[in-house]
Amino acid sequence: NVAGTLNVMNLAKTLEVPKIIYCSSTSALGETGNEVAAESFTHSKKFTSHYEYTKWLAHQKVVEMAKNGLPVVIAMPSAVFGPQGSGPLGEFFASYVSRKIPAILGSGETRFSMVYVDDVVNGLIAAFEKGKNGEQYVFSDTAVSWNGLCRKLEALTSIPQPTWRVPIHVALALGYAFDAISIFTKTKPLVTSEAVRFVEKNWVYSSNKAKKELNWTTTPFERALINTIGWYLLNYRPQK
């Protein structure tokens, strides 16, 4: 996240690229507590994962380069979802329709902001066409809890949502154990300590700036979720 970003930014500077769109992440802003965070939100520097730390660090370096004249606009999508997703939410949807989620970690009431992949693409285009160099824009839409998301998925798929809840301290211990096991077995852990630290926090963001300055709009959440889960049902639901 850091070295690759700097290589691209420095090359763009050398080539005198007139406008650069850097796709950062709301991870660079960090967990939000009970607030709804916008572009000016200050990270607590208490990182839940190596990914979060490197996204924050790369983001800071690009901001500094922008201050020194690099013609860059910074986009910050939140948790991206959509058909054929390969990130954490993609794995979650695939596991849900495959009936491989036996329990929710923690209370399930922590909230996080989601954004549909098509809307992210449109946001990046809008940032290029209308964004001002040096500015930052959050691209984020509906905030849901894990319980709330599972209720929606159950309603759309008729697949029962998980009823078990694993206390965070138990889940964290399991995460560390699976981390260690995966090192020796070279297999993907069932759950990681980083995932547990993520789900125990709130990650809620506002896109008011992008909507106002870029005229950015979003797909209705229910429609986006139907488009997404339909694809996962076709590709991951067990055959009878």
CSV table of C-alpha atoms in Angstrom, one decimal:
chain,number,residue,atom,x,y,z
A,1,ASN,CA,0.0,0.0,0.0
A,2,VAL,CA,2.8,2.5,0.8
A,3,ALA,CA,5.7,1.7,-1.5
A,4,GLY,CA,3.4,1.1,-4.5
A,5,THR,CA,1.5,4.3,-3.9
A,6,LEU,CA,4.7,6.3,-3.7
A,7,ASN,CA,6.1,4.8,-6.8
A,8,VAL,CA,3.0,5.7,-8.8
A,9,MET,CA,2.8,9.2,-7.4
A,10,ASN,CA,6.5,9.9,-8.1
A,11,LEU,CA,6.2,8.6,-11.6
A,12,ALA,CA,3.1,10.7,-12.2
A,13,LYS,CA,5.0,13.7,-10.9
A,14,THR,CA,8.0,12.9,-13.2
A,15,LEU,CA,5.7,12.5,-16.2
A,16,GLU,CA,3.9,15.8,-15.3
A,17,VAL,CA,0.5,14.1,-15.2
A,18,PRO,CA,-2.0,17.0,-15.0
A,19,LYS,CA,-4.5,15.3,-12.7
A,20,ILE,CA,-4.2,12.2,-10.5
A,21,ILE,CA,-7.0,10.3,-8.7
A,22,TYR,CA,-5.7,8.4,-5.7
A,23,CYS,CA,-8.1,5.8,-4.4
A,24,SER,CA,-7.5,5.7,-0.7
A,25,SER,CA,-10.0,4.2,1.8
A,26,THR,CA,-12.0,5.3,4.8
A,27,SER,CA,-9.7,3.0,6.7
A,28,ALA,CA,-7.3,6.0,6.6
A,29,LEU,CA,-9.8,7.8,8.9
A,30,GLY,CA,-10.1,4.9,11.3
A,31,GLU,CA,-12.8,3.7,13.5
A,32,THR,CA,-15.4,6.4,14.3
A,33,GLY,CA,-16.7,5.6,17.8
A,34,ASN,CA,-20.1,7.2,18.1
A,35,GLU,CA,-19.4,9.8,15.5
A,36,VAL,CA,-20.2,10.0,11.8
A,37,ALA,CA,-16.8,10.8,10.3
A,38,ALA,CA,-16.1,13.1,7.4
A,39,GLU,CA,-12.9,14.0,5.5
A,40,SER,CA,-11.5,16.1,8.4
A,41,PHE,CA,-11.8,13.3,10.9
A,42,THR,CA,-8.5,12.6,12.7
A,43,HIS,CA,-7.4,9.0,13.1
A,44,SER,CA,-6.8,7.8,16.6
A,45,LYS,CA,-3.7,5.9,15.5
A,46,LYS,CA,-5.0,2.8,17.2
A,47,PHE,CA,-4.9,0.5,14.3
A,48,THR,CA,-6.9,-2.7,14.1
A,49,SER,CA,-4.9,-4.2,11.2
A,50,HIS,CA,-1.8,-3.9,9.1
A,51,TYR,CA,-4.0,-3.0,6.2
A,52,GLU,CA,-5.5,-0.1,8.1
A,53,TYR,CA,-2.1,1.1,9.2
A,54,THR,CA,-0.6,1.0,5.7
A,55,LYS,CA,-3.6,2.7,4.1
A,56,TRP,CA,-3.4,5.5,6.7
A,57,LEU,CA,0.4,5.8,6.1
A,58,ALA,CA,0.1,5.9,2.3
A,59,HIS,CA,-2.8,8.4,2.7
A,60,GLN,CA,-0.7,10.7,4.8
A,61,LYS,CA,2.1,10.7,2.3
A,62,VAL,CA,-0.2,11.5,-0.6
A,63,VAL,CA,-1.7,14.4,1.4
A,64,GLU,CA,1.7,15.8,2.0
A,65,MET,CA,2.6,15.5,-1.7
A,66,ALA,CA,-0.6,17.3,-2.5
A,67,LYS,CA,0.4,20.1,-0.2
A,68,ASN,CA,3.6,20.4,-2.1
A,69,GLY,CA,1.9,20.8,-5.4
A,70,LEU,CA,1.1,17.3,-6.7
A,71,PRO,CA,-2.2,17.6,-8.7
A,72,VAL,CA,-4.0,14.8,-6.9
A,73,VAL,CA,-7.6,14.3,-5.8
A,74,ILE,CA,-8.1,11.7,-3.0
A,75,ALA,CA,-11.1,9.4,-3.0
A,76,MET,CA,-12.0,7.4,0.1
A,77,PRO,CA,-14.5,4.6,-0.4
A,78,SER,CA,-15.9,2.8,2.6
A,79,ALA,CA,-16.7,-1.0,2.6
A,80,VAL,CA,-17.3,-1.8,-1.0
A,81,PHE,CA,-19.8,-4.4,-2.1
A,82,GLY,CA,-21.2,-5.8,-5.3
A,83,PRO,CA,-21.4,-8.8,-7.5
A,84,GLN,CA,-18.1,-10.7,-7.9
A,85,GLY,CA,-16.6,-9.0,-4.9
A,86,SER,CA,-13.3,-10.3,-3.6
A,87,GLY,CA,-12.9,-8.2,-0.4
A,88,PRO,CA,-14.1,-8.9,3.1
A,89,LEU,CA,-17.8,-8.2,2.2
A,90,GLY,CA,-17.5,-10.5,-0.8
A,91,GLU,CA,-16.3,-13.3,1.4
A,92,PHE,CA,-19.1,-12.6,3.9
A,93,PHE,CA,-21.8,-12.8,1.2
A,94,ALA,CA,-20.3,-16.0,-0.2
A,95,SER,CA,-20.1,-17.6,3.2
A,96,TYR,CA,-23.7,-16.5,4.1
A,97,VAL,CA,-25.3,-18.0,1.0
A,98,SER,CA,-23.2,-21.1,1.5
A,99,ARG,CA,-24.5,-21.4,5.1
A,100,LYS,CA,-21.0,-21.2,6.5
A,101,ILE,CA,-21.5,-18.5,9.1
A,102,PRO,CA,-22.4,-20.3,12.3
A,103,ALA,CA,-22.3,-17.2,14.5
A,104,ILE,CA,-21.9,-13.5,14.7
A,105,LEU,CA,-18.8,-12.1,16.5
A,106,GLY,CA,-19.7,-9.9,19.4
A,107,SER,CA,-23.1,-8.3,19.8
A,108,GLY,CA,-23.6,-7.7,16.1
A,109,GLU,CA,-24.7,-4.2,16.8
A,110,THR,CA,-21.6,-2.3,15.8
A,111,ARG,CA,-22.2,-0.4,12.6
A,112,PHE,CA,-20.2,0.1,9.4
A,113,SER,CA,-20.8,2.1,6.2
A,114,MET,CA,-21.2,0.2,2.9
A,115,VAL,CA,-21.0,1.5,-0.7
A,116,TYR,CA,-22.0,-0.2,-3.9
A,117,VAL,CA,-19.2,-0.8,-6.4
A,118,ASP,CA,-21.0,1.0,-9.3
A,119,ASP,CA,-21.3,4.1,-7.1
A,120,VAL,CA,-17.6,4.0,-6.3
A,121,VAL,CA,-16.8,3.9,-10.0
A,122,ASN,CA,-19.1,6.8,-10.6
A,123,GLY,CA,-17.5,8.6,-7.7
A,124,LEU,CA,-14.0,8.2,-9.1
A,125,ILE,CA,-15.2,9.6,-12.5
A,126,ALA,CA,-16.8,12.5,-10.7
A,127,ALA,CA,-13.7,13.2,-8.7
A,128,PHE,CA,-11.7,13.3,-12.0
A,129,GLU,CA,-14.2,15.5,-13.8
A,130,LYS,CA,-15.2,17.9,-10.9
A,131,GLY,CA,-12.8,17.3,-8.0
A,132,LYS,CA,-10.3,20.0,-7.0
A,133,ASN,CA,-6.6,19.1,-6.7
A,134,GLY,CA,-5.7,18.6,-3.1
A,135,GLU,CA,-9.2,17.8,-2.0
A,136,GLN,CA,-10.4,14.6,-0.3
A,137,TYR,CA,-13.8,13.0,-0.8
A,138,VAL,CA,-15.5,10.2,1.1
A,139,PHE,CA,-17.6,7.8,-0.9
A,140,SER,CA,-19.9,6.0,1.5
A,141,ASP,CA,-23.6,5.2,1.7
A,142,THR,CA,-25.7,3.2,4.1
A,143,ALA,CA,-24.5,2.3,7.6
A,144,VAL,CA,-25.7,-1.1,8.9
A,145,SER,CA,-25.0,-3.3,11.8
A,146,TRP,CA,-24.0,-6.9,11.3
A,147,ASN,CA,-27.3,-8.0,12.8
A,148,GLY,CA,-29.2,-5.6,10.5
A,149,LEU,CA,-27.3,-6.9,7.4
A,150,CYS,CA,-28.1,-10.5,8.3
A,151,ARG,CA,-31.8,-9.7,8.7
A,152,LYS,CA,-31.8,-8.1,5.3
A,153,LEU,CA,-30.0,-11.1,3.8
A,154,GLU,CA,-32.4,-13.5,5.5
A,155,ALA,CA,-35.4,-11.6,4.0
A,156,LEU,CA,-33.9,-11.7,0.5
A,157,THR,CA,-32.6,-15.3,0.5
A,158,SER,CA,-34.8,-17.2,3.0
A,159,ILE,CA,-31.5,-18.4,4.5
A,160,PRO,CA,-31.8,-18.2,8.3
A,161,GLN,CA,-29.4,-15.7,9.9
A,162,PRO,CA,-26.9,-16.9,12.5
A,163,THR,CA,-28.5,-17.1,16.0
A,164,TRP,CA,-25.3,-17.6,18.0
A,165,ARG,CA,-23.2,-14.8,19.3
A,166,VAL,CA,-19.6,-15.2,20.2
A,167,PRO,CA,-18.4,-12.8,23.0
A,168,ILE,CA,-15.6,-10.6,21.7
A,169,HIS,CA,-13.0,-11.8,24.2
A,170,VAL,CA,-13.7,-15.4,23.2
A,171,ALA,CA,-13.6,-14.5,19.5
A,172,LEU,CA,-10.3,-12.6,19.9
A,173,ALA,CA,-8.7,-15.6,21.6
A,174,LEU,CA,-9.9,-17.8,18.8
A,175,GLY,CA,-8.6,-15.3,16.3
A,176,TYR,CA,-5.1,-15.4,17.7
A,177,ALA,CA,-5.2,-19.2,17.9
A,178,PHE,CA,-6.2,-19.4,14.2
A,179,ASP,CA,-3.6,-16.9,13.3
A,180,ALA,CA,-0.9,-19.1,14.8
A,181,ILE,CA,-2.3,-22.3,13.3
A,182,SER,CA,-2.4,-20.8,9.8
A,183,ILE,CA,1.3,-19.9,10.0
A,184,PHE,CA,2.2,-23.5,10.4
A,185,THR,CA,-0.5,-25.1,8.2
A,186,LYS,CA,-0.2,-22.4,5.4
A,187,THR,CA,-4.0,-22.4,5.3
A,188,LYS,CA,-6.5,-19.6,5.5
A,189,PRO,CA,-7.7,-19.1,9.1
A,190,LEU,CA,-11.4,-19.5,9.9
A,191,VAL,CA,-11.3,-16.1,11.7
A,192,THR,CA,-8.4,-13.7,12.3
A,193,SER,CA,-7.6,-11.5,15.3
A,194,GLU,CA,-7.7,-8.5,12.8
A,195,ALA,CA,-11.3,-9.4,11.8
A,196,VAL,CA,-12.4,-9.5,15.4
A,197,ARG,CA,-10.9,-6.2,16.2
A,198,PHE,CA,-12.7,-4.8,13.1
A,199,VAL,CA,-16.2,-6.0,14.1
A,200,GLU,CA,-16.0,-4.7,17.6
A,201,LYS,CA,-15.7,-1.1,16.3
A,202,ASN,CA,-17.9,1.3,14.5
A,203,TRP,CA,-16.9,2.6,11.0
A,204,VAL,CA,-19.5,5.1,10.0
A,205,TYR,CA,-18.8,7.9,7.5
A,206,SER,CA,-20.6,10.8,5.7
A,207,SER,CA,-20.4,11.6,2.0
A,208,ASN,CA,-22.1,15.0,2.2
A,209,LYS,CA,-19.1,16.7,0.7
A,210,ALA,CA,-19.0,14.4,-2.4
A,211,LYS,CA,-22.7,14.8,-2.9
A,212,LYS,CA,-22.5,18.6,-2.7
A,213,GLU,CA,-19.3,19.3,-4.6
A,214,LEU,CA,-19.4,16.4,-7.1
A,215,ASN,CA,-23.1,15.9,-7.4
A,216,TRP,CA,-22.5,12.2,-6.5
A,217,THR,CA,-25.5,10.0,-6.1
A,218,THR,CA,-25.9,6.5,-4.9
A,219,THR,CA,-28.0,3.4,-5.9
A,220,PRO,CA,-30.8,2.7,-3.5
A,221,PHE,CA,-29.4,0.3,-0.9
A,222,GLU,CA,-32.1,-2.4,-1.3
A,223,ARG,CA,-31.6,-2.5,-5.1
A,224,ALA,CA,-27.8,-2.7,-4.7
A,225,LEU,CA,-28.1,-5.5,-2.2
A,226,ILE,CA,-30.5,-7.4,-4.4
A,227,ASN,CA,-28.1,-7.1,-7.3
A,228,THR,CA,-25.3,-8.3,-5.2
A,229,ILE,CA,-26.9,-11.2,-3.3
A,230,GLY,CA,-28.5,-12.4,-6.5
A,231,TRP,CA,-25.1,-13.0,-8.0
A,232,TYR,CA,-23.8,-14.8,-4.9
A,233,LEU,CA,-26.9,-17.0,-4.9
A,234,LEU,CA,-26.2,-18.1,-8.4
A,235,ASN,CA,-22.6,-18.8,-7.8
A,236,TYR,CA,-22.2,-19.9,-4.2
A,237,ARG,CA,-25.5,-21.4,-3.0
A,238,PRO,CA,-25.2,-25.2,-2.5
A,239,GLN,CA,-26.9,-27.3,-5.1
A,240,LYS,CA,-29.8,-29.4,-3.9
